[in-house]
């Protein structure tokens, strides 16, 4: 009997537990092929495709490759663990580690070969749809046509062959852990049960509360800086919270009289206690993956769908111009008349900029600034004669007014270089964000006039114009024509285009990666259930002999699988909701409906996997019990 | 001619400085001749399974020497040890340990395939062994379709099919009813006598042990007693029962042995 025959027989026998692995392999190959086909497509040489997008595709390719190694590696080690007895028998019959590695290599090759062939075949068949999607994302008028599949197919085949060889080689380390001693009639080591510790609960709660607190109170700029710290805090908190609450809850439940009086619940909780150490690890891993998938996909979809609302919030004026020579307004009005743009509201205000073009501070009078506040339907601001307020006008900060310890700021662009006493800081969006309007020093009317007399150069006195149209979607043509004359323009349409250019590829990519991870973690849970099924076999038979029906026994084990599936979903969802909430400050109101829809969609797919696992588990279990 | 020789074998678990070291074997000497059927008996924790694992090259002795067909087991590298097990040893376990994804015939064929025996010879050996052990009718069946007794006979066939120097059996009748146990033991005796198979068997059951040529009794990791078979198996059985009873604390029973 050759290793090939042995591998084939083993694969056929374990076909059901290999099924999820096999589908995930095919899906991974499909994704890898499609992105490789895109990387080798002549369209990328075209200057129409941005370098950032190409970079994103490379990143996705690397993520899929890494995922393939980790996921296939995990699956392989789960299978080998499941077949510990078989491996010990092979060793006792005199198979060396080298020979067993060869056996696993043949198994991997068989699964790998079929997955690669089916995966590449399906990819070629659906690559036109993929390229159609890419064309939409990149807003090409003519859809991209799939190029020759030869090179991408070869690259995919070689990459996955390499991964399968690497994993086969890696399997030798698992063999060394397999002990033939387990075959002999000697007592085996009992599983170490995790213990409850109030200190660890405290640590978990403090970590999660701090992580959530930081995420909810930070602005976009702070979130970027604190993301690593928040991530570590949530990881620590989640791990200990899962282990400790599991230990405490299961312990309490097994002691309650209600549970002890009901045989099925009693069996369920005692079984859960027995598998606690194994379960908590996998629940932790799946929770973290779930929160990553839900957060990333949720944020992208949220911004993709609500992009117009975000653009209206972040660029409240549909067209804004920074006018240094005070000639732009006439040209803009002429253009608006030409294109029959109806103006709903307009605003024209003076500001004083610094002589140093790198300085981002500009001075605005309280009267002018209050016009902006009025436009935003916000209460008017009042300041004293000698005071100044610094307005940070950008979406990366939350809307806020806070008093600060008074400090002095010296205006460098004026002849006398006066020092302003800043008593308050204001954050939020008041006017479209330009370099000249990002930091506005609000001063009293009298001071503004005094400073206007002291400017060193005439072009420091700048006029800012803001227009709001009946329909900003039609303003594209204005930007196209104005961009030839000045680059000091901004507006809702421009911001919306920028947002789509960033979000669309990210959404497209994150949905693929999300689906890949969902499939991966679903498969991990599927293997876990099947690994346990072989261990549960004896228990099931004993319970059956004790008088429990097949349906009753299955109910106990189905509950166990539901804990394995839905507990990480609940934990992951909590994290994802907080992350989505933290990232939703660019909106006027948190889009709860959108967050709910993302979670609901995910839950439906996830439940599909759960149902599938339970169906196969039931089918397999019925073999032992009937 | 001796096939297996163990000299002053000791086994200590636990390293110095880490926990309390436990000495499972305290200088065991054992010689098994070709074609001999030796039983190892003793109470739980006496070290009989440990001794079997050392004889099977699965555990290494802390001190002492073990030779099988003049090969010192400690001198074998990992690769050579696997090679040695493949050609010189056969194992029978209490839990059968058949491979579920192979049929009975394929389970029997596996050791031959690993030893690269030609197909024609393999088929002859499988047919012969199937006849001796009475499993010819179930050759195409899968292990989960068999009774415990049938499974253990298949396991015995797998252990003996490549004519190893020694077959090591760990409580082979532990999971069988008395009828299946008797049938298995008769088959092993037949193989021992017809094929001159050398068998070393660990058991705690005096009836099973009564099929052996010789029974070695171990207590607290040391050789406690040695019994040789008599013409009448029932008398040999009785003597084994008495030794085991004596081991249980009733030392007066030893006076019966003379």
Short mmCIF file of N, CA and C in Angstrom, two decimals, chain A residues 556-615:
data_model
loop_
_atom_site.label_atom_id
_atom_site.label_comp_id
_atom_site.label_asym_id
_atom_site.label_seq_id
_atom_site.Cartn_x
_atom_site.Cartn_y
_atom_site.Cartn_z
N UNK A 556 -28.33 18.50 24.03
CA UNK A 556 -27.24 18.91 24.92
C UNK A 556 -26.05 19.38 24.10
N UNK A 557 -25.68 18.58 23.10
CA UNK A 557 -24.49 18.91 22.31
C UNK A 557 -24.73 20.09 21.36
N UNK A 558 -26.00 20.24 20.92
CA UNK A 558 -26.29 21.37 20.04
C UNK A 558 -26.16 22.68 20.84
N UNK A 559 -26.58 22.63 22.09
CA UNK A 559 -26.44 23.81 22.96
C UNK A 559 -24.96 24.18 23.08
N UNK A 560 -24.14 23.14 23.21
CA UNK A 560 -22.71 23.36 23.36
C UNK A 560 -22.14 24.04 22.11
N UNK A 561 -22.58 23.57 20.94
CA UNK A 561 -22.11 24.18 19.69
C UNK A 561 -22.61 25.62 19.59
N UNK A 562 -23.84 25.86 20.06
CA UNK A 562 -24.36 27.23 19.95
C UNK A 562 -23.55 28.18 20.84
N UNK A 563 -23.07 27.68 21.98
CA UNK A 563 -22.21 28.52 22.84
C UNK A 563 -20.92 28.85 22.09
N UNK A 564 -20.39 27.82 21.43
CA UNK A 564 -19.14 27.97 20.68
C UNK A 564 -19.31 29.01 19.56
N UNK A 565 -20.48 29.06 18.93
CA UNK A 565 -20.71 29.99 17.83
C UNK A 565 -21.14 31.38 18.30
N UNK A 566 -22.14 31.42 19.20
CA UNK A 566 -22.76 32.72 19.46
C UNK A 566 -22.09 33.54 20.55
N UNK A 567 -21.36 32.88 21.44
CA UNK A 567 -20.70 33.68 22.47
C UNK A 567 -19.65 34.61 21.85
N UNK A 568 -18.78 34.09 20.96
CA UNK A 568 -17.83 35.02 20.33
C UNK A 568 -18.54 36.09 19.50
N UNK A 569 -19.70 35.75 18.96
CA UNK A 569 -20.43 36.75 18.18
C UNK A 569 -20.85 37.90 19.07
N UNK A 570 -21.36 37.57 20.27
CA UNK A 570 -21.81 38.62 21.20
C UNK A 570 -20.62 39.48 21.63
N UNK A 571 -19.52 38.83 22.01
CA UNK A 571 -18.34 39.57 22.48
C UNK A 571 -17.79 40.44 21.33
N UNK A 572 -17.64 39.81 20.14
CA UNK A 572 -17.12 40.53 18.97
C UNK A 572 -18.02 41.69 18.60
N UNK A 573 -19.33 41.50 18.69
CA UNK A 573 -20.27 42.56 18.33
C UNK A 573 -20.14 43.76 19.27
N UNK A 574 -19.96 43.48 20.57
CA UNK A 574 -19.81 44.58 21.53
C UNK A 574 -18.63 45.46 21.13
N UNK A 575 -17.50 44.81 20.84
CA UNK A 575 -16.31 45.58 20.44
C UNK A 575 -16.59 46.34 19.15
N UNK A 576 -17.22 45.64 18.19
CA UNK A 576 -17.45 46.25 16.87
C UNK A 576 -18.37 47.46 16.99
N UNK A 577 -19.40 47.37 17.84
CA UNK A 577 -20.33 48.51 18.00
C UNK A 577 -19.57 49.72 18.54
N UNK A 578 -18.70 49.47 19.52
CA UNK A 578 -17.93 50.58 20.10
C UNK A 578 -17.02 51.19 19.03
N UNK A 579 -16.35 50.32 18.27
CA UNK A 579 -15.43 50.83 17.23
C UNK A 579 -16.22 51.62 16.18
N UNK A 580 -17.36 51.08 15.74
CA UNK A 580 -18.16 51.77 14.72
C UNK A 580 -18.68 53.11 15.27
N UNK A 581 -19.07 53.09 16.55
CA UNK A 581 -19.55 54.32 17.17
C UNK A 581 -18.42 55.36 17.21
N UNK A 582 -17.22 54.87 17.60
CA UNK A 582 -16.08 55.79 17.70
C UNK A 582 -15.75 56.40 16.33
N UNK A 583 -15.94 55.63 15.28
CA UNK A 583 -15.61 56.11 13.93
C UNK A 583 -16.77 56.84 13.26
N UNK A 584 -17.88 57.03 13.98
CA UNK A 584 -19.04 57.62 13.32
C UNK A 584 -19.19 59.10 13.66
N UNK A 585 -18.12 59.72 14.21
CA UNK A 585 -18.28 61.12 14.59
C UNK A 585 -18.26 62.07 13.40
N UNK A 586 -17.95 61.58 12.21
CA UNK A 586 -18.03 62.45 11.04
C UNK A 586 -19.49 62.64 10.63
N UNK A 587 -20.40 61.87 11.25
CA UNK A 587 -21.83 62.00 10.95
C UNK A 587 -22.46 62.97 11.94
N UNK A 588 -23.62 63.53 11.53
CA UNK A 588 -24.38 64.37 12.46
C UNK A 588 -24.89 63.51 13.61
N UNK A 589 -25.47 62.35 13.22
CA UNK A 589 -26.00 61.43 14.23
C UNK A 589 -25.42 60.05 13.95
N UNK A 590 -25.23 59.27 15.02
CA UNK A 590 -24.67 57.91 14.82
C UNK A 590 -25.65 57.08 13.97
N UNK A 591 -25.17 56.50 12.88
CA UNK A 591 -26.08 55.73 12.01
C UNK A 591 -26.39 54.35 12.60
N UNK A 592 -27.21 54.33 13.65
CA UNK A 592 -27.51 53.06 14.34
C UNK A 592 -28.18 52.06 13.42
N UNK A 593 -29.03 52.58 12.52
CA UNK A 593 -29.74 51.68 11.61
C UNK A 593 -28.73 50.92 10.73
N UNK A 594 -27.75 51.69 10.24
CA UNK A 594 -26.73 51.08 9.36
C UNK A 594 -25.91 50.04 10.16
N UNK A 595 -25.53 50.42 11.40
CA UNK A 595 -24.77 49.50 12.26
C UNK A 595 -25.60 48.22 12.48
N UNK A 596 -26.90 48.43 12.74
CA UNK A 596 -27.80 47.29 12.96
C UNK A 596 -27.87 46.40 11.73
N UNK A 597 -27.95 47.02 10.55
CA UNK A 597 -28.05 46.24 9.31
C UNK A 597 -26.78 45.42 9.07
N UNK A 598 -25.62 46.04 9.32
CA UNK A 598 -24.34 45.32 9.13
C UNK A 598 -24.29 44.11 10.06
N UNK A 599 -24.67 44.36 11.34
CA UNK A 599 -24.63 43.25 12.32
C UNK A 599 -25.62 42.16 11.93
N UNK A 600 -26.80 42.60 11.49
CA UNK A 600 -27.84 41.64 11.11
C UNK A 600 -27.39 40.78 9.94
N UNK A 601 -26.81 41.42 8.93
CA UNK A 601 -26.33 40.69 7.75
C UNK A 601 -25.28 39.66 8.14
N UNK A 602 -24.38 40.11 9.00
CA UNK A 602 -23.32 39.21 9.46
C UNK A 602 -23.91 38.03 10.22
N UNK A 603 -24.90 38.36 11.09
CA UNK A 603 -25.52 37.32 11.92
C UNK A 603 -26.21 36.27 11.03
N UNK A 604 -26.82 36.71 9.94
CA UNK A 604 -27.51 35.76 9.05
C UNK A 604 -26.48 34.79 8.44
N UNK A 605 -25.37 35.35 7.92
CA UNK A 605 -24.34 34.49 7.32
C UNK A 605 -23.76 33.53 8.37
N UNK A 606 -23.51 34.08 9.53
CA UNK A 606 -22.90 33.33 10.63
C UNK A 606 -23.84 32.19 11.06
N UNK A 607 -25.15 32.53 11.16
CA UNK A 607 -26.12 31.51 11.57
C UNK A 607 -26.24 30.42 10.53
N UNK A 608 -26.04 30.81 9.26
CA UNK A 608 -26.04 29.81 8.19
C UNK A 608 -24.95 28.77 8.44
N UNK A 609 -23.77 29.26 8.84
CA UNK A 609 -22.66 28.35 9.14
C UNK A 609 -23.00 27.46 10.34
N UNK A 610 -23.63 28.09 11.33
CA UNK A 610 -24.02 27.34 12.55
C UNK A 610 -24.97 26.20 12.18
N UNK A 611 -25.98 26.55 11.37
CA UNK A 611 -26.98 25.54 10.98
C UNK A 611 -26.32 24.39 10.22
N UNK A 612 -25.41 24.77 9.34
CA UNK A 612 -24.71 23.78 8.51
C UNK A 612 -23.90 22.83 9.41
N UNK A 613 -23.20 23.43 10.40
CA UNK A 613 -22.39 22.62 11.32
C UNK A 613 -23.28 21.67 12.11
N UNK A 614 -24.39 22.21 12.65
CA UNK A 614 -25.29 21.37 13.45
C UNK A 614 -25.88 20.25 12.60
N UNK A 615 -26.21 20.56 11.35
CA UNK A 615 -26.78 19.56 10.45
C UNK A 615 -25.79 18.39 10.25
#
